[in-house]
Coordinates of C-alpha atoms in Angstrom, one line a residue:
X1 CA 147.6 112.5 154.8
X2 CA 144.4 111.3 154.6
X3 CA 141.3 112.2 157.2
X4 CA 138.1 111.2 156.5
X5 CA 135.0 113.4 156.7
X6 CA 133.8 110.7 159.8
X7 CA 136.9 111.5 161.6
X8 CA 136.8 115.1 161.2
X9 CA 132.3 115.0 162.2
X10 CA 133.4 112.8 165.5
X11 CA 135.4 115.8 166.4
X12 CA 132.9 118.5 165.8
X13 CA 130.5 118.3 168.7
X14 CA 133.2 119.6 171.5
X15 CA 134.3 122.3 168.6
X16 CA 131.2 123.9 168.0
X17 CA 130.1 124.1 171.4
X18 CA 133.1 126.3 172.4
X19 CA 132.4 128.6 169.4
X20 CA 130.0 132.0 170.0
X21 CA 128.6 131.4 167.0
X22 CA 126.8 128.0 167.5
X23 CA 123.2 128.0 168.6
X24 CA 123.4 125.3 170.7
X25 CA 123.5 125.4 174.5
X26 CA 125.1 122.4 175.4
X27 CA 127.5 120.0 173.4
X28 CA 125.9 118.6 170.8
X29 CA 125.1 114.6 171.3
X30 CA 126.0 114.0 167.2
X31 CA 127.2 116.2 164.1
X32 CA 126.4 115.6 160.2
X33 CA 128.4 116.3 157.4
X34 CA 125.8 117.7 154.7
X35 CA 128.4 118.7 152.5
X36 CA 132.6 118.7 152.0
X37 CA 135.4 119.6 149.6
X38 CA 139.4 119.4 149.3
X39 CA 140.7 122.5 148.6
X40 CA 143.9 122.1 149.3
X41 CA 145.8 118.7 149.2
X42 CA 149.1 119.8 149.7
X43 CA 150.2 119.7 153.2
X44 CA 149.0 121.8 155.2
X45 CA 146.0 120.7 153.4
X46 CA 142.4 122.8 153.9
X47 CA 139.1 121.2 154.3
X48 CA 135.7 122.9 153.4
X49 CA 133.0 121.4 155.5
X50 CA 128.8 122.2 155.8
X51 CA 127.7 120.2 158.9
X52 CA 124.5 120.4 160.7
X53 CA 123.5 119.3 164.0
X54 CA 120.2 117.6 164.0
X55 CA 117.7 119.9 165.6
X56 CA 119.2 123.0 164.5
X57 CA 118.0 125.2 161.8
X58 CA 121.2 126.4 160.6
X59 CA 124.1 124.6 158.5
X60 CA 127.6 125.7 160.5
X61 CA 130.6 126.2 157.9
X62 CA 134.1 125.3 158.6
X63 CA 137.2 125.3 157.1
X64 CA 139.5 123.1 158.7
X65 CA 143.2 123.1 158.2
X66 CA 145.1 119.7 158.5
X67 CA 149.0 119.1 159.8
X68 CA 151.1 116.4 160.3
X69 CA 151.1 116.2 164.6
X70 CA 155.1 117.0 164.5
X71 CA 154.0 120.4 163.1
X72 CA 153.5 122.4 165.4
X73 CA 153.0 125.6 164.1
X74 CA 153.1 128.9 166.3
X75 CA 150.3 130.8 164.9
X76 CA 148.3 128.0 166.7
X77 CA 149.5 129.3 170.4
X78 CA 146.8 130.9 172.2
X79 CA 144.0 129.8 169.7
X80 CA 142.5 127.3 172.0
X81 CA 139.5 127.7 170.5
X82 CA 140.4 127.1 167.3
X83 CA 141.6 123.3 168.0
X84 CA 139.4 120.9 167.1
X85 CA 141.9 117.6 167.9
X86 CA 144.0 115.2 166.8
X87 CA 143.3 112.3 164.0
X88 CA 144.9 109.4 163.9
X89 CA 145.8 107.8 160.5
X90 CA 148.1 105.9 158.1
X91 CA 150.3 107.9 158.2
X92 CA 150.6 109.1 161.9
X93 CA 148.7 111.5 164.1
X94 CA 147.6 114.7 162.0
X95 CA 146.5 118.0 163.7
X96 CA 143.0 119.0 162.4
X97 CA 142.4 123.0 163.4
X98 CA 140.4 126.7 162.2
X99 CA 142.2 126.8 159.0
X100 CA 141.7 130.8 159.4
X101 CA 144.7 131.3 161.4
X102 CA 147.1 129.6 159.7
X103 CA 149.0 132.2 157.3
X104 CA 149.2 129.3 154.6
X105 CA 145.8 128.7 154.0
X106 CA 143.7 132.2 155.1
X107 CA 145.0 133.5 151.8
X108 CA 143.8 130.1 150.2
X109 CA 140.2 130.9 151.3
X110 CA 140.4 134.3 150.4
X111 CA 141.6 133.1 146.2
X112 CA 138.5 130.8 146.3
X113 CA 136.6 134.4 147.3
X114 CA 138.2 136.4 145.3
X115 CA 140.6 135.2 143.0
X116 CA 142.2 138.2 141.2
X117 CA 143.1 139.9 145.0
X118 CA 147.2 139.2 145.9
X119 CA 147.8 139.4 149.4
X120 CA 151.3 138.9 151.1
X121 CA 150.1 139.4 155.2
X122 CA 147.3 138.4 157.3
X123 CA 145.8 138.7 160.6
X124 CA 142.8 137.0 162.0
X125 CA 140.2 139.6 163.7
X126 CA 140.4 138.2 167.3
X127 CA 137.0 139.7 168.8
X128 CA 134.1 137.3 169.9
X129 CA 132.0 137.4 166.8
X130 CA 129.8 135.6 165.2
X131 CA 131.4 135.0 162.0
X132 CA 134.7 134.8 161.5
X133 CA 137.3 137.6 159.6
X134 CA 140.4 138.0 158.5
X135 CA 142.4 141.1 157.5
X136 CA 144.8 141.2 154.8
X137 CA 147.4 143.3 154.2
X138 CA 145.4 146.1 156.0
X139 CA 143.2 146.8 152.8
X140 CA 140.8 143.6 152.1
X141 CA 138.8 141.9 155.2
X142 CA 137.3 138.4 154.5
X143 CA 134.5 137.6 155.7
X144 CA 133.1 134.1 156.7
X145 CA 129.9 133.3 157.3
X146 CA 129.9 130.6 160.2
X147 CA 126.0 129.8 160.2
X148 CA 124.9 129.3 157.1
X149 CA 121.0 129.5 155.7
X150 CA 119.7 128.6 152.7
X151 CA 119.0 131.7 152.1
X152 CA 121.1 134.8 151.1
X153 CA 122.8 136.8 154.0
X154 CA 121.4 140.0 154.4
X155 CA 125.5 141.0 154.9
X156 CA 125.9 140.4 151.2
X157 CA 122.3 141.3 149.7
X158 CA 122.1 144.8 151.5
X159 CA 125.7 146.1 150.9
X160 CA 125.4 144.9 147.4
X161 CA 121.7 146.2 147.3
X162 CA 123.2 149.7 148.2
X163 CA 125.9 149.7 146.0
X164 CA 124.2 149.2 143.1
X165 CA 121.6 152.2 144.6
X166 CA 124.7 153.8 144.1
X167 CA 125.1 154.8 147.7
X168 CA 129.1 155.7 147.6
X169 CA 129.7 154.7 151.6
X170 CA 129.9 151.3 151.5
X171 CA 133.1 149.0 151.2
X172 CA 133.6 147.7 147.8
X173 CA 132.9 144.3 147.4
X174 CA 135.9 142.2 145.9
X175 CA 134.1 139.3 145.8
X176 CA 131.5 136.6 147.2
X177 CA 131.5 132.9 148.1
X178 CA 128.5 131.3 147.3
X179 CA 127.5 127.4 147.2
X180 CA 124.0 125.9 146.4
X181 CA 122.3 129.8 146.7
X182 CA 124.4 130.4 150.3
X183 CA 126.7 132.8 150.7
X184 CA 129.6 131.3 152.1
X185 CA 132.1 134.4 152.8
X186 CA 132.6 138.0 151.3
X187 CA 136.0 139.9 150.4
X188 CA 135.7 143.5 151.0
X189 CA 137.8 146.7 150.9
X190 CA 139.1 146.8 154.5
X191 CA 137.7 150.6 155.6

């Protein structure tokens, strides 16, 4: 099953503009891929992408899942939103959607995040936000950061800032994503 990054970035600009957390106002006219990575090539197979829409200050992170089109899947009923459409290749029509619903690759995301943390159940946080979590096994919540700066996010620098303070009310950190200096996604005790 093999998508290209071009076919995945000519999908992008309806995406983004139905997701709270873009910055845009309208549907973007073009969206770059500044940065990309298999993580998973096993079907269902899991797509890290850093794209940017010229204009915009912000990089916008996605991890996008891929399918074979005769898989449905149920965990994708009612997730509109998470769709980003269909891709046509060699091998036939593959579904290309938010990877963080799909109970075979959330706990993917959350090994490259934390590695030593087993998890066995998982449920996406369904609230308008403007990053994106996932709750596993009612004790670790992952965290992904959806706009990314090339800066650290002050999610990650002040909880860890505090815990090393010492301040003892804050959720332990299992572990943090980071790429090129941006934090990419946090594992936390689920409080």
């Amino acid at each position: 099953m093999t998508v290209s990054v071009e076919q995945l970035a000519e999908l992008l600009p309806d995406y983004l503009a139905r997701q709270r957390w873009f910055a845009g106002e309208k549907i973007p006219d073009s969206v770059e891929i500044v940065d990309s990575e298999l993580l998973q090539k096993e079907s269902p197979c899991l797509v890290w992408l850093l794209a940017r829409v010229p204009g915009d200050e912000a990089s916008y992170q996605l991890l996008v899942g891929l399918r074979p089109l005769t898989d449905t899947e149920e965990f994708l009923e009612g997730k509109g939103r998470g769709f980003l459409g269909d891709v046509e290749t060699d091998d036939g029509a593959v579904l290309a959607y938010d990877a963080l619903v799909d109970p075979a690759l959330a706990p993917h995301v959350l090994r490259v995040v934390a590695p030593e943390v087993e998890v066995s159940t998982m449920r996406p946080i369904a609230v308008e936000q403007s990053n994106t979590s996932v709750v596993f096994d009612d004790a670790v919540i992952l965290k992904v950061f959806r706009r990314v700066h090339d800066d650290p996010n002050p999610d990650v620098e002040i909880v860890d800032a505090l815990t090393t303070a010492g301040y003892e009310h804050t959720a332990k950190s299992l572990g943090t994503w980071q790429r090129d200096g941006r934090d990419l996604a946090v594992a936390r005790e689920f409080l």
